[in-house]
PDB file of C-alpha atoms in Angstrom:
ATOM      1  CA  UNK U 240       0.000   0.000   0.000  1.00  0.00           C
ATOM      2  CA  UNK U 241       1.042   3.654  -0.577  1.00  0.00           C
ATOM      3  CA  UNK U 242       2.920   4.905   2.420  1.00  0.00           C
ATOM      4  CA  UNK U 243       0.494   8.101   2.474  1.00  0.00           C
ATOM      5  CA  UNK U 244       0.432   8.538   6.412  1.00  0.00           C
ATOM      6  CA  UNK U 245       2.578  10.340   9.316  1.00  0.00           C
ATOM      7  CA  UNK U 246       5.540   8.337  10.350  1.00  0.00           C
ATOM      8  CA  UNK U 247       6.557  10.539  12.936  1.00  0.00           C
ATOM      9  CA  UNK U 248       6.990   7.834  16.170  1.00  0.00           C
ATOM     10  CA  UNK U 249       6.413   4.896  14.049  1.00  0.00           C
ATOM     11  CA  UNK U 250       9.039   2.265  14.150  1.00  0.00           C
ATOM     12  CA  UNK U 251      10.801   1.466  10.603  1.00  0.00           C
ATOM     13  CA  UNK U 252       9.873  -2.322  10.983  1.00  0.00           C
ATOM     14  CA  UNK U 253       6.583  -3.146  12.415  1.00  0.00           C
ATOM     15  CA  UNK U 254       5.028   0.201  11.944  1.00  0.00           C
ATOM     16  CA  UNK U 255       1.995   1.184   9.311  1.00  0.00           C
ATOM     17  CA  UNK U 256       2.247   4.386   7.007  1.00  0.00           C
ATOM     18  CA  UNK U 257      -0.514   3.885   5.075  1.00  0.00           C
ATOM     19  CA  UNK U 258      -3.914   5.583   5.866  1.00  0.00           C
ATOM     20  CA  UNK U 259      -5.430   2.598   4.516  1.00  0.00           C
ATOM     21  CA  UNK U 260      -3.770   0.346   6.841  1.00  0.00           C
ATOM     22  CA  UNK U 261      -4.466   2.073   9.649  1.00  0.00           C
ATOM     23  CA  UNK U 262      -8.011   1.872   9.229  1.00  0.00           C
ATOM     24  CA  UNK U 263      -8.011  -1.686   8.902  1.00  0.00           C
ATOM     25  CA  UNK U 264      -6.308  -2.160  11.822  1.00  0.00           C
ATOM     26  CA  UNK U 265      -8.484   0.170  13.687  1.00  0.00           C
ATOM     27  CA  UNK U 266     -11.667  -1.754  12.265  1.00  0.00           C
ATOM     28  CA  UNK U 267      -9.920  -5.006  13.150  1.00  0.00           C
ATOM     29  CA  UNK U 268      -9.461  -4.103  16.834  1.00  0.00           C
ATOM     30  CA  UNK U 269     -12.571  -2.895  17.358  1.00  0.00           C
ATOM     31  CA  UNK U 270     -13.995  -6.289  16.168  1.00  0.00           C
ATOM     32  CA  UNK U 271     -11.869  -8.559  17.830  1.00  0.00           C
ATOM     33  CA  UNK U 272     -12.284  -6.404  21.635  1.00  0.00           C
ATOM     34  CA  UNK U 273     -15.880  -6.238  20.795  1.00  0.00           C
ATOM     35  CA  UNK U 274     -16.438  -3.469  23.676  1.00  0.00           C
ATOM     36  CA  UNK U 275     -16.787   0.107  23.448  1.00  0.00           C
ATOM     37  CA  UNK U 276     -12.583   1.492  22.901  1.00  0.00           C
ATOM     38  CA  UNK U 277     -11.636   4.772  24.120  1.00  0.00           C
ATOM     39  CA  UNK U 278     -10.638   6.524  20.652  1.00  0.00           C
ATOM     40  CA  UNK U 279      -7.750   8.998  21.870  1.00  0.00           C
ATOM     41  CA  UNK U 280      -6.552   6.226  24.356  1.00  0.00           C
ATOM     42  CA  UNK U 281      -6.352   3.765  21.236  1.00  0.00           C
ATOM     43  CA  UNK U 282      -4.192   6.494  19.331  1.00  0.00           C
ATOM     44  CA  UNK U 283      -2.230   6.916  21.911  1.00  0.00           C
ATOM     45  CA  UNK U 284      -1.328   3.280  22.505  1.00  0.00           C
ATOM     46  CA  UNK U 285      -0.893   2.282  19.181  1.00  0.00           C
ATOM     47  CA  UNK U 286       1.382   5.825  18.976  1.00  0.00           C
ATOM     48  CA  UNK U 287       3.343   3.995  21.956  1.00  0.00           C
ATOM     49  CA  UNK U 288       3.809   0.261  20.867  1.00  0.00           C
ATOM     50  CA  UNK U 289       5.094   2.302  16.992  1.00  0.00           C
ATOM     51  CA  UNK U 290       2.291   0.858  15.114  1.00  0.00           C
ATOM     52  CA  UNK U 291       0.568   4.211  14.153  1.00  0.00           C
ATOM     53  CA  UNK U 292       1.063   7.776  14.219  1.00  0.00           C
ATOM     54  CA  UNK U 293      -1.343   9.171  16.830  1.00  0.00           C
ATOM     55  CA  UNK U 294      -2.804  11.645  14.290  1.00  0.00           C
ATOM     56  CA  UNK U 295      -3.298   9.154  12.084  1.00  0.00           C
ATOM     57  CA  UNK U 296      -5.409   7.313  14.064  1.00  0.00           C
ATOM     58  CA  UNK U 297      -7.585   9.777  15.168  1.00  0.00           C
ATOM     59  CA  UNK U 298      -7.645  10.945  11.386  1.00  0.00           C
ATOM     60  CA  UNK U 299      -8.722   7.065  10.570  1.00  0.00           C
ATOM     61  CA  UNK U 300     -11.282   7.398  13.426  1.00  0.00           C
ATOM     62  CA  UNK U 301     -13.163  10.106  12.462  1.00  0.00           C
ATOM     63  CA  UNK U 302     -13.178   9.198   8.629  1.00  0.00           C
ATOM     64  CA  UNK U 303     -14.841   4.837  10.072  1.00  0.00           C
ATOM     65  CA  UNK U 304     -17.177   7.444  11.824  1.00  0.00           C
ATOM     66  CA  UNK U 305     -18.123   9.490   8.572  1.00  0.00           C
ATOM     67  CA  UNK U 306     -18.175   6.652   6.670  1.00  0.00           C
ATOM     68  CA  UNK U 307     -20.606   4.205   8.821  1.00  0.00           C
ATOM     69  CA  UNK U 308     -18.437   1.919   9.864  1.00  0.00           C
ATOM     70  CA  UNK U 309     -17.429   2.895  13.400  1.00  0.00           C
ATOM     71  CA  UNK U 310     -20.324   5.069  15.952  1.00  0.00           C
ATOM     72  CA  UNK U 311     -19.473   7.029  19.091  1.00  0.00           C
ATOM     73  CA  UNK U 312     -20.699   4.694  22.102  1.00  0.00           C
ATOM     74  CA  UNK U 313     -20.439   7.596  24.793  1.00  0.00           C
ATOM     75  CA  UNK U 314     -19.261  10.872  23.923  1.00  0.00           C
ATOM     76  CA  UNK U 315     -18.131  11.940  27.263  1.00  0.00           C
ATOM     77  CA  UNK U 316     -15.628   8.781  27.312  1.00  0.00           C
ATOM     78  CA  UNK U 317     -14.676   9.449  23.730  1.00  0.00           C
ATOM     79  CA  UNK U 318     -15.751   5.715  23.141  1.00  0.00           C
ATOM     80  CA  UNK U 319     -16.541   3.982  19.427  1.00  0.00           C
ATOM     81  CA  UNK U 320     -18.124   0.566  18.749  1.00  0.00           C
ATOM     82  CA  UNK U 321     -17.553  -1.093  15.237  1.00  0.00           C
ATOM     83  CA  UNK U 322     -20.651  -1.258  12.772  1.00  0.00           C
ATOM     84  CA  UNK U 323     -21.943  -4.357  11.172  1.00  0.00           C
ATOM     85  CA  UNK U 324     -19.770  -2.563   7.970  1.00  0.00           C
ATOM     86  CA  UNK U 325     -16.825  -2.340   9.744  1.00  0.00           C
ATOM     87  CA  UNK U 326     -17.406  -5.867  10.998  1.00  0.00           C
ATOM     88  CA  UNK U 327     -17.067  -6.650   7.425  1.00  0.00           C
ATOM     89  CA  UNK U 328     -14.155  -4.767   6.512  1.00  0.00           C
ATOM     90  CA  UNK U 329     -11.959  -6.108   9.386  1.00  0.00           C
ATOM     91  CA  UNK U 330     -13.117  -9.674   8.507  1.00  0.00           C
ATOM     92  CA  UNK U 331     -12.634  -8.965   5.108  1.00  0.00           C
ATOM     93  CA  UNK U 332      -9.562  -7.279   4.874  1.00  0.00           C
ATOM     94  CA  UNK U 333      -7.688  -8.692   8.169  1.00  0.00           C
ATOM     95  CA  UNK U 334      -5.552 -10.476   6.276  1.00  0.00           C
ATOM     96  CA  UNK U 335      -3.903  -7.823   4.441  1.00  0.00           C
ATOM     97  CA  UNK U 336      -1.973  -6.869   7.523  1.00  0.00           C
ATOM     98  CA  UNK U 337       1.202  -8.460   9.016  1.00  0.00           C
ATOM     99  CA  UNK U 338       0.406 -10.866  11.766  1.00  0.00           C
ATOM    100  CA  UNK U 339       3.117  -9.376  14.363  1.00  0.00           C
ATOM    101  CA  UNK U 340       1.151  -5.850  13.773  1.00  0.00           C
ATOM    102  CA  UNK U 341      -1.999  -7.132  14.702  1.00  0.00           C
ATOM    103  CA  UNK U 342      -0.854  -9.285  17.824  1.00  0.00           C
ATOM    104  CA  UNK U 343       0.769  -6.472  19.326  1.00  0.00           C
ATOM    105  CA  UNK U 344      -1.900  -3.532  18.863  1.00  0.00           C
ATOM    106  CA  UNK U 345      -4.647  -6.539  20.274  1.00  0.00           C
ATOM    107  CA  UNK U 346      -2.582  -7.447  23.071  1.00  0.00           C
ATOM    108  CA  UNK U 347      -1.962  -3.345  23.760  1.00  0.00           C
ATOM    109  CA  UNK U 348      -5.542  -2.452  23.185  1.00  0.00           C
ATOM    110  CA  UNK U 349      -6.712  -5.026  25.505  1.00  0.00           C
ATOM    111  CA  UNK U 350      -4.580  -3.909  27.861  1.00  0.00           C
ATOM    112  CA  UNK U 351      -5.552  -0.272  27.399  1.00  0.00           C
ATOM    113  CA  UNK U 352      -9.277  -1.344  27.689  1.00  0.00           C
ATOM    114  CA  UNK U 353      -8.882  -3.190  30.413  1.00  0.00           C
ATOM    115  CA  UNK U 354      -7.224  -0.466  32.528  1.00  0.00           C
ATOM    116  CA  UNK U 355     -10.255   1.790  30.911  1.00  0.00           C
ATOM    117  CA  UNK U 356     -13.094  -0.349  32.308  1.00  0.00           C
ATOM    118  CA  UNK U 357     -11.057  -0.612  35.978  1.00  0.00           C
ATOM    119  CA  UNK U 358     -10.710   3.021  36.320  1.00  0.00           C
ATOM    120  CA  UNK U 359     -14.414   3.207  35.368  1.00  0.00           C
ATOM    121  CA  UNK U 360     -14.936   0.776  37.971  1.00  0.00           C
ATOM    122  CA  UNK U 361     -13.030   2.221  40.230  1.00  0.00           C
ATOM    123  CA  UNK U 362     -12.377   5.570  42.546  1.00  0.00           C
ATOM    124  CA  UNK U 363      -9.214   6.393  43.935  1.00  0.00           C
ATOM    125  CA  UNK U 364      -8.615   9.141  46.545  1.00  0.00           C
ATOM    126  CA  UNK U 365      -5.331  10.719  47.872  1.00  0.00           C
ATOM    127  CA  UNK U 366      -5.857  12.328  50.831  1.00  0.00           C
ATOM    128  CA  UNK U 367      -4.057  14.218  53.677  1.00  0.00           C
ATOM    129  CA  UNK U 368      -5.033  14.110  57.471  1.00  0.00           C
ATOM    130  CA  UNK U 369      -2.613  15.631  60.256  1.00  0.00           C
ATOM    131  CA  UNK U 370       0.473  14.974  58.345  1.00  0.00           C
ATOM    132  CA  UNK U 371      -0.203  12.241  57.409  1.00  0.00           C
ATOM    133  CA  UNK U 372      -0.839  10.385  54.072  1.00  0.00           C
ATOM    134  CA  UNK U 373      -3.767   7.730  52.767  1.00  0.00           C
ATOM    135  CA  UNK U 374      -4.933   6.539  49.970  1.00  0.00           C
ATOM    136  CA  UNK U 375      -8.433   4.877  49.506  1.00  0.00           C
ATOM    137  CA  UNK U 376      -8.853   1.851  46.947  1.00  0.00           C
ATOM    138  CA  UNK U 377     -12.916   1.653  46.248  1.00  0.00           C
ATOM    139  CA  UNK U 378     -14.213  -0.858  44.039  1.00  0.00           C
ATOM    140  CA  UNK U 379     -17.899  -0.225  42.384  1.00  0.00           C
ATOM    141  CA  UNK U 380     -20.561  -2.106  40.904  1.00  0.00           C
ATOM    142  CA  UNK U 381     -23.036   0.259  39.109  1.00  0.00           C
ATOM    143  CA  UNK U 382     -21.806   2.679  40.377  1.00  0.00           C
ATOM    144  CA  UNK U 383     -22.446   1.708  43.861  1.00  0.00           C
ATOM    145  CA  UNK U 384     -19.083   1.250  46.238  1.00  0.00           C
ATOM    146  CA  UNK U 385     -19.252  -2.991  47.097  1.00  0.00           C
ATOM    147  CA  UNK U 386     -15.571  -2.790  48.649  1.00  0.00           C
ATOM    148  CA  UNK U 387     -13.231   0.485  49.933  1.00  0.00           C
ATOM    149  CA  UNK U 388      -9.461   0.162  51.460  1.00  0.00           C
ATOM    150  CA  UNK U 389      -8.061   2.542  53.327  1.00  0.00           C
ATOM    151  CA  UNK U 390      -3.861   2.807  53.344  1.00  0.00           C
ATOM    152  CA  UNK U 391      -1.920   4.873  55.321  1.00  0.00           C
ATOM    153  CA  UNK U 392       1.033   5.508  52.918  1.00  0.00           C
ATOM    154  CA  UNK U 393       4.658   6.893  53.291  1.00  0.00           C
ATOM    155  CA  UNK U 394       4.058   9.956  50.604  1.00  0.00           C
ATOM    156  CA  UNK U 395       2.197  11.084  47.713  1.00  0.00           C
ATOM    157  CA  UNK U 396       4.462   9.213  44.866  1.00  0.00           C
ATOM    158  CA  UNK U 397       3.759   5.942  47.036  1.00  0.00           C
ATOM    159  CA  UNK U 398       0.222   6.774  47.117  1.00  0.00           C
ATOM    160  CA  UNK U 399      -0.094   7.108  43.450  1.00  0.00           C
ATOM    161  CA  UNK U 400       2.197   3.948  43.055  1.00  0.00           C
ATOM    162  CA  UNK U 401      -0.431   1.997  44.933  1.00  0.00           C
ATOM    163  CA  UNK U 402      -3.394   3.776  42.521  1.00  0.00           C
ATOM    164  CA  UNK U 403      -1.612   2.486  39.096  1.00  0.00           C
ATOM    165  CA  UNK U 404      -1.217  -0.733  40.448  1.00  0.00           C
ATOM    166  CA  UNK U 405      -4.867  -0.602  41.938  1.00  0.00           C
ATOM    167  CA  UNK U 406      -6.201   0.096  38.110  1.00  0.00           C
ATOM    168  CA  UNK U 407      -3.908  -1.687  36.357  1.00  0.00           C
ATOM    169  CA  UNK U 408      -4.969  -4.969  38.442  1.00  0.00           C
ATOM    170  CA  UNK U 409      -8.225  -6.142  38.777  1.00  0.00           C
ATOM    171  CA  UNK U 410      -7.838  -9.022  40.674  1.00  0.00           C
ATOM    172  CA  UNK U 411      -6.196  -6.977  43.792  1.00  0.00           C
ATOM    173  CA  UNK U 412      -9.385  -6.713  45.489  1.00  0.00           C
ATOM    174  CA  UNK U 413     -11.133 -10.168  44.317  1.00  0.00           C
ATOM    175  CA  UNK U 414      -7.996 -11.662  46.003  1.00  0.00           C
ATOM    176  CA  UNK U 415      -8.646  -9.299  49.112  1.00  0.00           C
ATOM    177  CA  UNK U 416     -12.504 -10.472  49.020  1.00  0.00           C
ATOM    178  CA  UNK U 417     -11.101 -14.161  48.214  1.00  0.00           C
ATOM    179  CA  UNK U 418      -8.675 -13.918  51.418  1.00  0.00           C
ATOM    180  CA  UNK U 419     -11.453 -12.125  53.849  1.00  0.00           C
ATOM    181  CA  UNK U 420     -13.824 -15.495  52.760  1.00  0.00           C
ATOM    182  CA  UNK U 421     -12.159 -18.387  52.718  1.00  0.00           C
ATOM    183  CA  UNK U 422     -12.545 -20.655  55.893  1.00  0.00           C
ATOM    184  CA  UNK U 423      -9.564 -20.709  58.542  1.00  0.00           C
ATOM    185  CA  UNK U 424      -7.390 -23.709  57.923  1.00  0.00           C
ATOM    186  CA  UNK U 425      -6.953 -25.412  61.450  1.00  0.00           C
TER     187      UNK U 425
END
């Protein structure tokens, strides 16, 4: 394909410079994640991992909107969901992209997704009290607060240390419910 696309921050090997191709790939990891996909978040990442330039793929973005075959999910989280035409297209056309360039902007976008839906999920607070330093962990369902930990922390950067790892990881508080739960051993 006709390299027609930004290259600034796109790695020589690996990378796409064609509009074209970015599209596809866009289409093809909307279908495959089949969940709504934060669209500046996605350019970013794929900016990141040297797959795309970051223009580009809020260019391609906004021209699978225009076109039909990506729609805004939720404007405030500047989410898209694929079309049944864009279904088609990254079924369709899949193919024409290098295997290596796919697996890593899935395995990124999942990530990026999943770290999406966790901060949706849940609310983090830093918070100062006679000198002293704490962080609160709160996981929601609905909206609605099922589980909150408290921390008393050394400092702000350990604080926010504690936060990444608190929405990067999921599983931190089903292991906390997992370890309240399970019956003493005796």
């Amino acid at each position: 394909m006709e390299k027609d696309a930004l290259s600034a921050g796109v790695s020589k090997v690996g990378g796409l410079f064609s509009t074209a191709e970015i599209k596809i790939l866009v289409c093809y990891i909307l279908s495959a994640l089949n969940a709504p996909v934060p669209g500046r978040m996605l350019a970013d990442v794929l900016h990141y991992e040297g797959i795309a330039n970051c223009f580009e793929v809020n260019d391609a973005i906004a021209a699978l909107c225009e076109s039909g075959h990506l729609k805004p999910a939720d404007e405030k989280d500047d989410t898209y969901v694929i079309t049944d035409n864009g279904r088609q297209i990254a079924d369709t056309l899949k193919t024409t992209l290098p295997l290596t360039v796919k697996d890593r902007a899935y395995k990124a976008a999942l990530k990026m997704v999943s770290r999406f839906r966790n901060a949706k999920e849940s609310i983090t607070e830093i918070s100062h009290e006679d000198g002293k330093t704490y962080i609160t962990c709160s996981a929601t369902d609905n909206g609605k607060p099922f589980m909150s930990v408290k921390l008393l922390v050394a400092d702000e950067e350990q604080a926010l240390f504690i936060k990444n790892r608190f929405l990067n990881d999921r599983s931190i508080y089903s292991e906390i419910i997992e370890l309240l739960t399970k019956p003493d051993k005796k």
